[in-house]
């Protein structure tokens, strides 16, 4: 499953992951092995009703059991039969308790048949259709089982430890089609309806059973004779090809990398409306949000959709073929699916792009660790399993797989993966099974790595200093683990014990010459290492290849940082050097960064250099960034535009204004320019341009409707930065109305929170009234947008609305982020006007200081040249 992450709070330290009500969770006792599940259903789509029979074939594991408990939430249970005989049952709207008239016997399977219906469900199965606000919305029905939502649309033993084959037979009105797991074994037609009968012969858990119904266009492909089908709303077939057309090559790639040919008889990808995740890897039938579909222009710089397709496909091995036994081990599948995005990027775009992709995955985890909470990847203490589906599970899990690869090397790593998949195909696994596969395939015991990164929270935070002793020709490297408490120099749970490679680089004729490499054991809070070298190195590379998950601060002299930025072969090392140079500041740093922005061969490095130039408060940095707007790569241009938001000068404003007016080939660059230009005039320095910017953004909102509303969303985000503008507020409110395209409307709802912090008390109350009204909508994404908006507000009046969402939502994700938002509002509610005035005064002082520093640097440069 690929989530959209909607909520990242600001820095609040390492809060506990375990909220009140969290408890240990275990799989239930197993009365028998589920052998087969057969759903025979009829859909009444206009009335949002699903009704039929769920038949479960169960093989007892012990004799004498006379009571069964199934998961079934808010279903209407009409009858229960076992082997054709009616059974007494009790139902409490959460669990179905069946009293067996004859106790079970080992060796004798039983067939449980439950007649039931579900009306207007809130979870599990979703009925999508047009209404007065969205008359063009397609008629669709789709399901979502992960984590424990299958129980909302059929009675079952709803946990991943039970694997069974399955069938779904469903009656739908013509001309709709129904797609499910496995193979279509039969169809029947009546005058008005069509019955589809699908059969899944490979065992899988209940959360991977799926149904998708709609009037879809079908695009056929194949891999080794197996059908590959893309289902999309009719009229979007070309977008489907652009988005999913690499699927056969991906299947070939992952079959080879995982050492196991694609294991199911077909692979379908169904793009559905209003999907609540990015994608879901139902066995042989992945569901995707229709917002992943890209057009020709979006394909210029949108790789997210390609990564989503790769992620869900990788799950067909990790998650569907090899199934987790308990939710606490979900990192095994989600970490590998996320790491598979890196593997595919490496295959398709090269190792530098893959390294940069991996860096950004680690950053996503680091943001959550520093701002939301810190937790072990593997934990069985939570309130609902869906809480585990966070950046620790996905991105940190991916980084752990990469560190395993680093420890083993490529040959042994992929031998391990082949062993793990082959030994556990069509079975359930826990984390220990991965450790066993590593030992079986390689003889290595990597428990030390799992103890540090999987079974406990956190990561090392290194400070690295370098000095050269010319007399003795010794390079001194001092490494400090800042995350460890002072005085703890050899023990404690906060220290990491890793073998880190360090290399010293030399150059010749302005080209990289060679590395001299050493590996050291870093296990104390502070350690110094001495390396004999024949000559002084040009630069130092700590953690060569940057394979270990960490944060690092490089405290090297400017000369060494400049050389590393120019000559280090690893793009991540060059990025770290750029960050360190920016912290040092000065004209010399700006020159080095400007050269890298112009010359570096890796677009990711150029994008990062743009961000770092903006951190150097010299006019020359702004001049270099304006030149960067001409970069041929739209991803770099986007980064440059975003960086210019911090360079609030008339020159930078004119450059961005020109881009807003003339446009760009990239949707994302245009969106970024709309956000950036508003951020510029939010500063007192360019305050007189505010009316002009409001006019520019108004034009975008009127004229730039298009693919996924990306450009207009940028304009809304820009307006939200004009915090004191009542005109900007009115424009945002206009786009929160029902009938506005969903993506744009959700962005406008979120923007209400951002703009509220500068509005008058009356306007803040008006915003709160609007958000309270919006909070009554039951759609998951709307509720998340409302919570996000309320979490940005600086008034305690937002708290009752958040608490009402906590109490009223059926969704654990909304409940959790609303509780976190309450804490955030409580912290920020004390912000008052005097603080804002101090911020404005600080902005003015920073501007004056920047001008003085720029003049001083120019004078120093002239004196040196003379």
mmCIF file of N, CA and C in Angstrom, residues 206-283:
data_model
loop_
_atom_site.group_PDB
_atom_site.id
_atom_site.type_symbol
_atom_site.label_atom_id
_atom_site.label_comp_id
_atom_site.label_asym_id
_atom_site.label_seq_id
_atom_site.Cartn_x
_atom_site.Cartn_y
_atom_site.Cartn_z
ATOM 1 N N UNK A 206 -7.269 -11.886 3.886
ATOM 2 C CA UNK A 206 -8.519 -11.191 3.569
ATOM 3 C C UNK A 206 -8.283 -9.756 3.133
ATOM 4 N N UNK A 207 -7.257 -9.089 3.671
ATOM 5 C CA UNK A 207 -7.093 -7.668 3.341
ATOM 6 C C UNK A 207 -6.690 -7.438 1.895
ATOM 7 N N UNK A 208 -6.274 -8.521 1.214
ATOM 8 C CA UNK A 208 -5.893 -8.405 -0.192
ATOM 9 C C UNK A 208 -7.005 -8.807 -1.152
ATOM 10 N N UNK A 209 -8.163 -9.212 -0.628
ATOM 11 C CA UNK A 209 -9.311 -9.488 -1.497
ATOM 12 C C UNK A 209 -9.907 -8.156 -1.958
ATOM 13 N N UNK A 210 -10.253 -8.078 -3.240
ATOM 14 C CA UNK A 210 -10.692 -6.789 -3.764
ATOM 15 C C UNK A 210 -11.800 -6.943 -4.791
ATOM 16 N N UNK A 211 -12.479 -5.836 -5.000
ATOM 17 C CA UNK A 211 -13.501 -5.731 -6.037
ATOM 18 C C UNK A 211 -13.493 -4.300 -6.547
ATOM 19 N N UNK A 212 -13.468 -4.135 -7.862
ATOM 20 C CA UNK A 212 -13.541 -2.807 -8.477
ATOM 21 C C UNK A 212 -14.548 -2.861 -9.613
ATOM 22 N N UNK A 213 -15.505 -1.953 -9.584
ATOM 23 C CA UNK A 213 -16.600 -1.947 -10.558
ATOM 24 C C UNK A 213 -16.690 -0.567 -11.189
ATOM 25 N N UNK A 214 -16.818 -0.517 -12.508
ATOM 26 C CA UNK A 214 -16.969 0.761 -13.182
ATOM 27 C C UNK A 214 -17.105 0.580 -14.680
ATOM 28 N N UNK A 215 -17.368 1.664 -15.372
ATOM 29 C CA UNK A 215 -17.440 1.658 -16.833
ATOM 30 C C UNK A 215 -16.061 2.033 -17.357
ATOM 31 N N UNK A 216 -15.139 1.093 -17.259
ATOM 32 C CA UNK A 216 -13.737 1.368 -17.514
ATOM 33 C C UNK A 216 -13.375 1.141 -18.979
ATOM 34 N N UNK A 217 -12.403 1.948 -19.434
ATOM 35 C CA UNK A 217 -11.704 1.610 -20.654
ATOM 36 C C UNK A 217 -10.599 0.621 -20.316
ATOM 37 N N UNK A 218 -10.318 -0.320 -21.227
ATOM 38 C CA UNK A 218 -9.326 -1.361 -20.981
ATOM 39 C C UNK A 218 -8.181 -1.233 -21.971
ATOM 40 N N UNK A 219 -6.962 -1.289 -21.453
ATOM 41 C CA UNK A 219 -5.771 -1.281 -22.296
ATOM 42 C C UNK A 219 -5.036 -2.586 -22.025
ATOM 43 N N UNK A 220 -4.812 -3.360 -23.048
ATOM 44 C CA UNK A 220 -4.216 -4.679 -22.896
ATOM 45 C C UNK A 220 -2.720 -4.643 -23.166
ATOM 46 N N UNK A 221 -1.994 -5.369 -22.335
ATOM 47 C CA UNK A 221 -0.562 -5.558 -22.496
ATOM 48 C C UNK A 221 -0.282 -7.000 -22.093
ATOM 49 N N UNK A 222 0.985 -7.413 -22.119
ATOM 50 C CA UNK A 222 1.260 -8.764 -21.639
ATOM 51 C C UNK A 222 2.708 -8.883 -21.223
ATOM 52 N N UNK A 223 2.975 -9.910 -20.431
ATOM 53 C CA UNK A 223 4.347 -10.272 -20.044
ATOM 54 C C UNK A 223 4.442 -11.790 -20.061
ATOM 55 N N UNK A 224 5.282 -12.302 -20.911
ATOM 56 C CA UNK A 224 5.481 -13.757 -21.026
ATOM 57 C C UNK A 224 4.159 -14.508 -21.155
ATOM 58 N N UNK A 225 3.239 -13.941 -21.909
ATOM 59 C CA UNK A 225 1.965 -14.594 -22.141
ATOM 60 C C UNK A 225 0.915 -14.331 -21.082
ATOM 61 N N UNK A 226 1.289 -13.680 -19.990
ATOM 62 C CA UNK A 226 0.318 -13.346 -18.952
ATOM 63 C C UNK A 226 -0.304 -11.993 -19.270
ATOM 64 N N UNK A 227 -1.640 -11.888 -19.157
ATOM 65 C CA UNK A 227 -2.285 -10.608 -19.487
ATOM 66 C C UNK A 227 -1.966 -9.517 -18.466
ATOM 67 N N UNK A 228 -1.616 -8.357 -18.966
ATOM 68 C CA UNK A 228 -1.404 -7.156 -18.162
ATOM 69 C C UNK A 228 -2.442 -6.143 -18.645
ATOM 70 N N UNK A 229 -3.313 -5.707 -17.743
ATOM 71 C CA UNK A 229 -4.420 -4.847 -18.151
ATOM 72 C C UNK A 229 -4.441 -3.581 -17.308
ATOM 73 N N UNK A 230 -4.690 -2.446 -17.982
ATOM 74 C CA UNK A 230 -4.857 -1.162 -17.297
ATOM 75 C C UNK A 230 -6.307 -0.733 -17.482
ATOM 76 N N UNK A 231 -6.989 -0.481 -16.385
ATOM 77 C CA UNK A 231 -8.381 -0.043 -16.415
ATOM 78 C C UNK A 231 -8.452 1.415 -15.962
ATOM 79 N N UNK A 232 -9.025 2.260 -16.798
ATOM 80 C CA UNK A 232 -9.159 3.675 -16.465
ATOM 81 C C UNK A 232 -10.511 4.164 -16.963
ATOM 82 N N UNK A 233 -10.898 5.342 -16.466
ATOM 83 C CA UNK A 233 -12.126 5.961 -16.968
ATOM 84 C C UNK A 233 -11.993 6.176 -18.477
ATOM 85 N N UNK A 234 -13.042 5.885 -19.206
ATOM 86 C CA UNK A 234 -12.992 6.002 -20.660
ATOM 87 C C UNK A 234 -12.601 7.418 -21.079
ATOM 88 N N UNK A 235 -11.742 7.493 -22.076
ATOM 89 C CA UNK A 235 -11.217 8.772 -22.527
ATOM 90 C C UNK A 235 -9.831 9.064 -22.012
ATOM 91 N N UNK A 236 -9.336 8.232 -21.055
ATOM 92 C CA UNK A 236 -8.014 8.467 -20.476
ATOM 93 C C UNK A 236 -7.048 7.337 -20.830
ATOM 94 N N UNK A 237 -7.327 6.646 -21.908
ATOM 95 C CA UNK A 237 -6.491 5.514 -22.281
ATOM 96 C C UNK A 237 -5.049 5.929 -22.577
ATOM 97 N N UNK A 238 -4.873 7.083 -23.231
ATOM 98 C CA UNK A 238 -3.516 7.516 -23.552
ATOM 99 C C UNK A 238 -2.735 7.845 -22.286
ATOM 100 N N UNK A 239 -3.407 8.465 -21.319
ATOM 101 C CA UNK A 239 -2.758 8.736 -20.029
ATOM 102 C C UNK A 239 -2.361 7.435 -19.338
ATOM 103 N N UNK A 240 -3.188 6.400 -19.496
ATOM 104 C CA UNK A 240 -2.869 5.102 -18.888
ATOM 105 C C UNK A 240 -1.581 4.542 -19.467
ATOM 106 N N UNK A 241 -1.412 4.661 -20.777
ATOM 107 C CA UNK A 241 -0.183 4.185 -21.405
ATOM 108 C C UNK A 241 1.035 4.941 -20.877
ATOM 109 N N UNK A 242 0.912 6.263 -20.776
ATOM 110 C CA UNK A 242 2.019 7.064 -20.260
ATOM 111 C C UNK A 242 2.366 6.685 -18.832
ATOM 112 N N UNK A 243 1.343 6.412 -18.041
ATOM 113 C CA UNK A 243 1.541 6.178 -16.610
ATOM 114 C C UNK A 243 2.000 4.756 -16.316
ATOM 115 N N UNK A 244 1.391 3.768 -16.959
ATOM 116 C CA UNK A 244 1.611 2.370 -16.585
ATOM 117 C C UNK A 244 2.289 1.543 -17.665
ATOM 118 N N UNK A 245 2.687 2.175 -18.753
ATOM 119 C CA UNK A 245 3.195 1.432 -19.895
ATOM 120 C C UNK A 245 4.491 0.683 -19.653
ATOM 121 N N UNK A 246 5.226 1.036 -18.615
ATOM 122 C CA UNK A 246 6.473 0.332 -18.314
ATOM 123 C C UNK A 246 6.247 -0.930 -17.485
ATOM 124 N N UNK A 247 4.987 -1.244 -17.165
ATOM 125 C CA UNK A 247 4.706 -2.363 -16.267
ATOM 126 C C UNK A 247 5.329 -3.676 -16.733
ATOM 127 N N UNK A 248 5.201 -4.085 -18.014
ATOM 128 C CA UNK A 248 5.831 -5.359 -18.405
ATOM 129 C C UNK A 248 7.339 -5.381 -18.149
ATOM 130 N N UNK A 249 8.019 -4.271 -18.433
ATOM 131 C CA UNK A 249 9.469 -4.233 -18.160
ATOM 132 C C UNK A 249 9.740 -4.293 -16.668
ATOM 133 N N UNK A 250 8.879 -3.648 -15.873
ATOM 134 C CA UNK A 250 9.037 -3.725 -14.419
ATOM 135 C C UNK A 250 8.851 -5.161 -13.916
ATOM 136 N N UNK A 251 7.873 -5.870 -14.467
ATOM 137 C CA UNK A 251 7.650 -7.255 -14.051
ATOM 138 C C UNK A 251 8.875 -8.100 -14.354
ATOM 139 N N UNK A 252 9.451 -7.901 -15.534
ATOM 140 C CA UNK A 252 10.672 -8.624 -15.889
ATOM 141 C C UNK A 252 11.788 -8.282 -14.918
ATOM 142 N N UNK A 253 11.934 -7.009 -14.600
ATOM 143 C CA UNK A 253 13.005 -6.544 -13.712
ATOM 144 C C UNK A 253 12.854 -7.142 -12.318
ATOM 145 N N UNK A 254 11.659 -7.053 -11.728
ATOM 146 C CA UNK A 254 11.474 -7.550 -10.367
ATOM 147 C C UNK A 254 11.505 -9.076 -10.317
ATOM 148 N N UNK A 255 11.056 -9.743 -11.375
ATOM 149 C CA UNK A 255 11.168 -11.202 -11.418
ATOM 150 C C UNK A 255 12.628 -11.626 -11.305
ATOM 151 N N UNK A 256 13.501 -10.881 -11.963
ATOM 152 C CA UNK A 256 14.932 -11.198 -11.915
ATOM 153 C C UNK A 256 15.539 -10.785 -10.572
ATOM 154 N N UNK A 257 15.206 -9.596 -10.092
ATOM 155 C CA UNK A 257 15.804 -9.115 -8.848
ATOM 156 C C UNK A 257 15.366 -9.940 -7.650
ATOM 157 N N UNK A 258 14.110 -10.366 -7.638
ATOM 158 C CA UNK A 258 13.601 -11.123 -6.499
ATOM 159 C C UNK A 258 13.798 -12.626 -6.666
ATOM 160 N N UNK A 259 14.300 -13.044 -7.824
ATOM 161 C CA UNK A 259 14.604 -14.445 -8.032
ATOM 162 C C UNK A 259 13.396 -15.343 -8.094
ATOM 163 N N UNK A 260 12.267 -14.788 -8.535
ATOM 164 C CA UNK A 260 11.014 -15.559 -8.558
ATOM 165 C C UNK A 260 10.123 -14.947 -9.626
ATOM 166 N N UNK A 261 9.767 -15.705 -10.664
ATOM 167 C CA UNK A 261 8.926 -15.131 -11.727
ATOM 168 C C UNK A 261 7.600 -14.635 -11.165
ATOM 169 N N UNK A 262 7.062 -13.599 -11.789
ATOM 170 C CA UNK A 262 5.785 -13.040 -11.332
ATOM 171 C C UNK A 262 4.805 -14.182 -11.040
ATOM 172 N N UNK A 263 4.240 -14.237 -9.833
ATOM 173 C CA UNK A 263 3.615 -15.483 -9.369
ATOM 174 C C UNK A 263 2.123 -15.641 -9.632
ATOM 175 N N UNK A 264 1.476 -14.680 -10.266
ATOM 176 C CA UNK A 264 0.026 -14.756 -10.412
ATOM 177 C C UNK A 264 -0.364 -14.795 -11.894
ATOM 178 N N UNK A 265 -1.594 -15.252 -12.179
ATOM 179 C CA UNK A 265 -1.957 -15.497 -13.585
ATOM 180 C C UNK A 265 -2.196 -14.251 -14.409
ATOM 181 N N UNK A 266 -2.374 -13.109 -13.773
ATOM 182 C CA UNK A 266 -2.580 -11.852 -14.505
ATOM 183 C C UNK A 266 -2.135 -10.710 -13.597
ATOM 184 N N UNK A 267 -1.993 -9.537 -14.194
ATOM 185 C CA UNK A 267 -1.780 -8.342 -13.375
ATOM 186 C C UNK A 267 -2.646 -7.228 -13.927
ATOM 187 N N UNK A 268 -3.554 -6.741 -13.079
ATOM 188 C CA UNK A 268 -4.439 -5.635 -13.453
ATOM 189 C C UNK A 268 -4.123 -4.433 -12.584
ATOM 190 N N UNK A 269 -4.210 -3.266 -13.189
ATOM 191 C CA UNK A 269 -4.115 -2.005 -12.446
ATOM 192 C C UNK A 269 -5.370 -1.198 -12.759
ATOM 193 N N UNK A 270 -6.116 -0.869 -11.716
ATOM 194 C CA UNK A 270 -7.407 -0.208 -11.870
ATOM 195 C C UNK A 270 -7.323 1.169 -11.232
ATOM 196 N N UNK A 271 -7.497 2.209 -12.020
ATOM 197 C CA UNK A 271 -7.463 3.583 -11.514
ATOM 198 C C UNK A 271 -8.882 4.001 -11.161
ATOM 199 N N UNK A 272 -9.105 4.325 -9.882
ATOM 200 C CA UNK A 272 -10.453 4.610 -9.399
ATOM 201 C C UNK A 272 -10.535 6.024 -8.831
ATOM 202 N N UNK A 273 -11.737 6.537 -8.813
ATOM 203 C CA UNK A 273 -12.017 7.896 -8.346
ATOM 204 C C UNK A 273 -12.131 7.914 -6.825
ATOM 205 N N UNK A 274 -11.686 9.011 -6.215
ATOM 206 C CA UNK A 274 -11.805 9.228 -4.768
ATOM 207 C C UNK A 274 -11.068 8.182 -3.943
ATOM 208 N N UNK A 275 -10.032 7.560 -4.499
ATOM 209 C CA UNK A 275 -9.312 6.549 -3.732
ATOM 210 C C UNK A 275 -8.627 7.201 -2.543
ATOM 211 N N UNK A 276 -8.622 6.512 -1.405
ATOM 212 C CA UNK A 276 -8.153 7.129 -0.157
ATOM 213 C C UNK A 276 -6.664 6.925 0.081
ATOM 214 N N UNK A 277 -6.003 6.138 -0.790
ATOM 215 C CA UNK A 277 -4.563 5.977 -0.719
ATOM 216 C C UNK A 277 -3.973 6.305 -2.088
ATOM 217 N N UNK A 278 -2.648 6.189 -2.189
ATOM 218 C CA UNK A 278 -2.037 6.303 -3.498
ATOM 219 C C UNK A 278 -2.281 5.049 -4.313
ATOM 220 N N UNK A 279 -2.125 3.889 -3.666
ATOM 221 C CA UNK A 279 -2.355 2.626 -4.337
ATOM 222 C C UNK A 279 -2.481 1.511 -3.324
ATOM 223 N N UNK A 280 -3.031 0.373 -3.766
ATOM 224 C CA UNK A 280 -3.200 -0.791 -2.901
ATOM 225 C C UNK A 280 -2.954 -2.049 -3.709
ATOM 226 N N UNK A 281 -2.059 -2.877 -3.199
ATOM 227 C CA UNK A 281 -1.514 -4.020 -3.929
ATOM 228 C C UNK A 281 -2.361 -5.286 -3.817
ATOM 229 N N UNK A 282 -3.662 -5.199 -3.948
ATOM 230 C CA UNK A 282 -4.481 -6.405 -3.890
ATOM 231 C C UNK A 282 -3.918 -7.470 -4.835
ATOM 232 N N UNK A 283 -3.969 -8.718 -4.424
ATOM 233 C CA UNK A 283 -3.302 -9.795 -5.143
ATOM 234 C C UNK A 283 -3.740 -9.838 -6.603
#
